[in-house]
Tab-separated table of C-alpha atoms in Angstrom:
chain	number	residue	atom	x	y	z
U	1	MET	CA	-9.593	-77.912	51.885
U	2	GLY	CA	-10.607	-75.264	52.920
U	3	ARG	CA	-7.360	-73.832	54.075
U	4	VAL	CA	-6.002	-74.543	50.463
U	5	MET	CA	-8.876	-71.808	49.308
U	6	LEU	CA	-7.577	-69.515	51.799
U	7	ILE	CA	-3.826	-70.026	51.086
U	8	ILE	CA	-4.121	-69.649	47.006
U	9	PRO	CA	-5.849	-66.263	46.708
U	10	THR	CA	-3.758	-64.861	49.337
U	11	PHE	CA	-0.108	-66.021	47.700
U	12	LEU	CA	-1.512	-64.766	44.248
U	13	GLY	CA	-2.652	-61.909	46.028
U	14	VAL	CA	0.711	-61.297	47.265
U	15	TYR	CA	2.370	-62.146	43.857
U	16	THR	CA	0.134	-59.321	42.214
U	17	LEU	CA	1.143	-56.861	44.681
U	18	LEU	CA	4.703	-57.746	44.351
U	19	MET	CA	4.739	-57.471	40.616
U	20	THR	CA	2.919	-53.782	41.065
U	21	LYS	CA	6.135	-52.482	42.546
U	22	THR	CA	4.275	-50.731	45.025
U	23	ARG	CA	6.479	-49.857	47.803
U	24	GLY	CA	3.991	-48.225	49.929
U	25	ALA	CA	1.289	-50.767	49.325
U	26	ILE	CA	4.112	-53.494	49.785
U	27	ILE	CA	5.231	-52.052	53.248
U	28	GLY	CA	1.825	-51.639	54.348
U	29	VAL	CA	0.587	-55.065	53.861
U	30	LEU	CA	3.652	-56.439	55.727
U	31	ILE	CA	2.989	-53.969	58.637
U	32	GLY	CA	-0.460	-54.325	58.879
U	33	GLY	CA	0.336	-58.866	58.710
U	34	VAL	CA	2.763	-57.968	61.908
U	35	LEU	CA	0.088	-56.195	63.690
U	36	LEU	CA	-2.684	-58.556	62.996
U	37	ALA	CA	-0.571	-61.520	63.862
U	38	ALA	CA	1.001	-59.709	67.182
U	39	LEU	CA	-2.903	-58.930	67.996
U	40	LEU	CA	-3.832	-62.757	67.661
U	41	TYR	CA	-1.309	-63.995	69.591
U	42	SER	CA	-1.552	-61.361	72.669
U	43	ILE	CA	-5.882	-62.342	72.156
U	44	LYS	CA	-4.847	-66.440	72.314
U	45	LYS	CA	-1.962	-66.413	74.934
U	46	ASN	CA	-3.123	-63.104	77.106
U	47	ASN	CA	0.465	-62.501	77.864
U	48	VAL	CA	1.489	-58.632	77.308
U	49	LYS	CA	5.287	-58.849	78.107
U	50	LYS	CA	5.929	-61.305	75.409
U	51	THR	CA	3.264	-59.246	72.488
U	52	VAL	CA	4.844	-56.277	73.188
U	53	LEU	CA	8.288	-57.881	72.853
U	54	MET	CA	7.171	-59.517	69.360
U	55	ILE	CA	6.107	-56.634	68.250
U	56	LEU	CA	8.985	-54.891	68.597
U	57	VAL	CA	10.907	-57.799	67.185
U	58	SER	CA	8.562	-58.081	64.497
U	59	LEU	CA	8.465	-54.453	63.724
U	60	ALA	CA	12.428	-54.289	63.482
U	61	ILE	CA	12.102	-57.238	61.111
U	62	VAL	CA	9.483	-55.524	58.899
U	63	GLY	CA	12.061	-52.158	59.212
U	64	CYS	CA	14.269	-54.356	57.485
U	65	ILE	CA	12.525	-55.917	54.820
U	66	GLY	CA	10.522	-52.862	53.984
U	67	ALA	CA	14.253	-50.756	53.869
U	68	VAL	CA	15.542	-53.506	51.029
U	69	THR	CA	12.300	-52.870	49.145
U	70	VAL	CA	12.744	-49.489	49.021
U	71	GLN	CA	16.003	-49.702	47.675
U	72	SER	CA	14.948	-52.885	45.465
U	73	PHE	CA	12.282	-50.688	43.926
U	74	HIS	CA	13.805	-47.666	43.069
U	75	ARG	CA	12.770	-46.212	39.905
U	76	SER	CA	14.982	-43.389	38.242
U	77	TYR	CA	11.371	-41.474	37.493
U	78	ASP	CA	10.703	-41.274	41.293
U	79	TYR	CA	12.353	-37.297	41.459
U	80	GLU	CA	9.446	-36.714	38.814
U	81	ARG	CA	6.868	-37.298	41.456
U	82	VAL	CA	8.790	-34.697	43.817
U	83	LEU	CA	8.473	-32.210	40.701
U	84	LEU	CA	4.820	-33.262	40.307
U	85	LEU	CA	4.050	-32.505	44.097
U	86	LYS	CA	5.809	-28.989	43.532
U	87	SER	CA	3.317	-28.180	40.527
U	88	SER	CA	0.496	-29.410	42.351
U	89	TYR	CA	1.173	-27.081	45.208
U	90	ALA	CA	2.025	-24.070	43.039
U	91	MET	CA	-1.317	-24.976	41.483
U	92	TRP	CA	-3.495	-25.382	44.277
U	93	GLU	CA	-1.949	-21.505	45.496
U	94	ASP	CA	-3.854	-20.055	42.328
U	95	HIS	CA	-7.026	-21.980	42.506
U	96	LYS	CA	-7.642	-22.470	46.635
U	97	LEU	CA	-10.731	-22.591	47.550
U	98	TYR	CA	-12.416	-24.549	44.590
U	99	GLY	CA	-9.421	-26.050	42.964
U	100	VAL	CA	-9.539	-26.507	38.792
U	101	GLY	CA	-12.179	-28.857	38.712
U	102	PHE	CA	-12.259	-32.304	38.149
U	103	ARG	CA	-10.530	-33.881	35.105
U	104	HIS	CA	-9.092	-30.444	34.770
U	105	TRP	CA	-5.611	-31.285	36.099
U	106	ALA	CA	-3.876	-32.410	32.845
U	107	ARG	CA	-5.330	-29.146	30.840
U	108	GLU	CA	-3.725	-26.573	33.622
U	109	TYR	CA	-0.437	-28.681	34.495
U	110	PRO	CA	1.668	-27.027	31.397
U	111	ASN	CA	1.059	-23.788	33.300
U	112	TYR	CA	2.869	-24.926	36.262
U	113	ILE	CA	5.075	-27.749	35.169
U	114	SER	CA	8.979	-27.663	36.730
U	115	PRO	CA	11.906	-26.756	33.479
U	116	ALA	CA	13.494	-29.743	35.213
U	117	ALA	CA	10.247	-32.172	34.591
U	118	ARG	CA	11.011	-34.948	31.947
U	119	GLU	CA	7.329	-36.089	31.827
U	120	PRO	CA	5.137	-32.924	30.578
U	121	ASP	CA	2.028	-35.209	29.365
U	122	LEU	CA	1.092	-36.524	32.802
U	123	THR	CA	-2.901	-36.535	33.501
U	124	ILE	CA	-2.656	-36.786	37.452
U	125	PRO	CA	-0.475	-35.569	39.679
U	126	HIS	CA	0.256	-39.030	41.314
U	127	ASN	CA	-0.883	-37.877	44.785
U	128	VAL	CA	-4.462	-38.622	45.987
U	129	ILE	CA	-4.402	-35.891	48.385
U	130	ALA	CA	-2.620	-33.253	45.841
U	131	SER	CA	-5.103	-34.409	43.412
U	132	PHE	CA	-8.093	-33.694	45.720
U	133	PHE	CA	-6.609	-30.376	46.865
U	134	ASP	CA	-6.256	-29.065	43.092
U	135	GLU	CA	-9.109	-30.487	41.660
U	136	THR	CA	-11.586	-29.586	44.479
U	137	GLY	CA	-9.525	-26.793	46.292
U	138	ILE	CA	-9.732	-26.567	49.916
U	139	ILE	CA	-13.480	-27.442	50.197
U	140	GLY	CA	-13.064	-31.133	48.336
U	141	GLY	CA	-9.781	-31.486	49.968
U	142	PHE	CA	-10.751	-31.410	53.395
U	143	GLY	CA	-13.712	-33.494	52.531
U	144	PHE	CA	-11.186	-36.132	51.208
U	145	LEU	CA	-9.412	-36.015	54.485
U	146	LEU	CA	-12.543	-35.929	56.911
U	147	LEU	CA	-13.261	-39.150	54.850
U	148	VAL	CA	-10.294	-40.995	55.146
U	149	PHE	CA	-9.810	-40.214	58.834
U	150	GLY	CA	-13.212	-40.391	59.849
U	151	THR	CA	-13.190	-44.437	57.975
U	152	LEU	CA	-9.691	-45.085	60.016
U	153	ILE	CA	-11.610	-43.662	63.266
U	154	ILE	CA	-14.638	-45.849	62.836
U	155	LEU	CA	-12.243	-49.085	61.579
C-alpha cells in the first residue's frame, strides 16, 4: 500500500509537468532521474564499470528523448524570448549598478522593445537571470547567482 501511495503522486507530478510543456524542466527531470537511478545502482552493486556504461547509455537515451521533446513542444513564439533577452540586455546596459527596480521591468520595457517583437505588453523578460539583473542591477544579479550556485554547491 505504501508504494501505491508514492506511485500515484509521482505519476500525477510527471503528468502535470508534461502538460506545462516546459521543455527545460522536462529534460531536467529526465536527466535527474537517470543520474539518480545510476547512483542508486552504483551504490547497490558497487560496480564502477557497469555504472559508467549505464550512465552513458542512459544519457544517450535521455538525449534522444530530449531531442524529440524539444521538437514536439516547439512554439511559434519562442523567438520572442530571444528578442526579450536582447531588450533586457539593453535595459541592463542603461541601469547596470542598481537596475530599474523590482516590478518596474514592464514600465521600462516599451523604451527597449525590439521592432520585431510581436508582444509589446509583456510584464517580465521570461528569463530569471535577466530579470534579476534588469531589476536589481549588478548588485542583485550577482547576489542571485551567488544564491543559486551556493545552493548547488551545498547540495
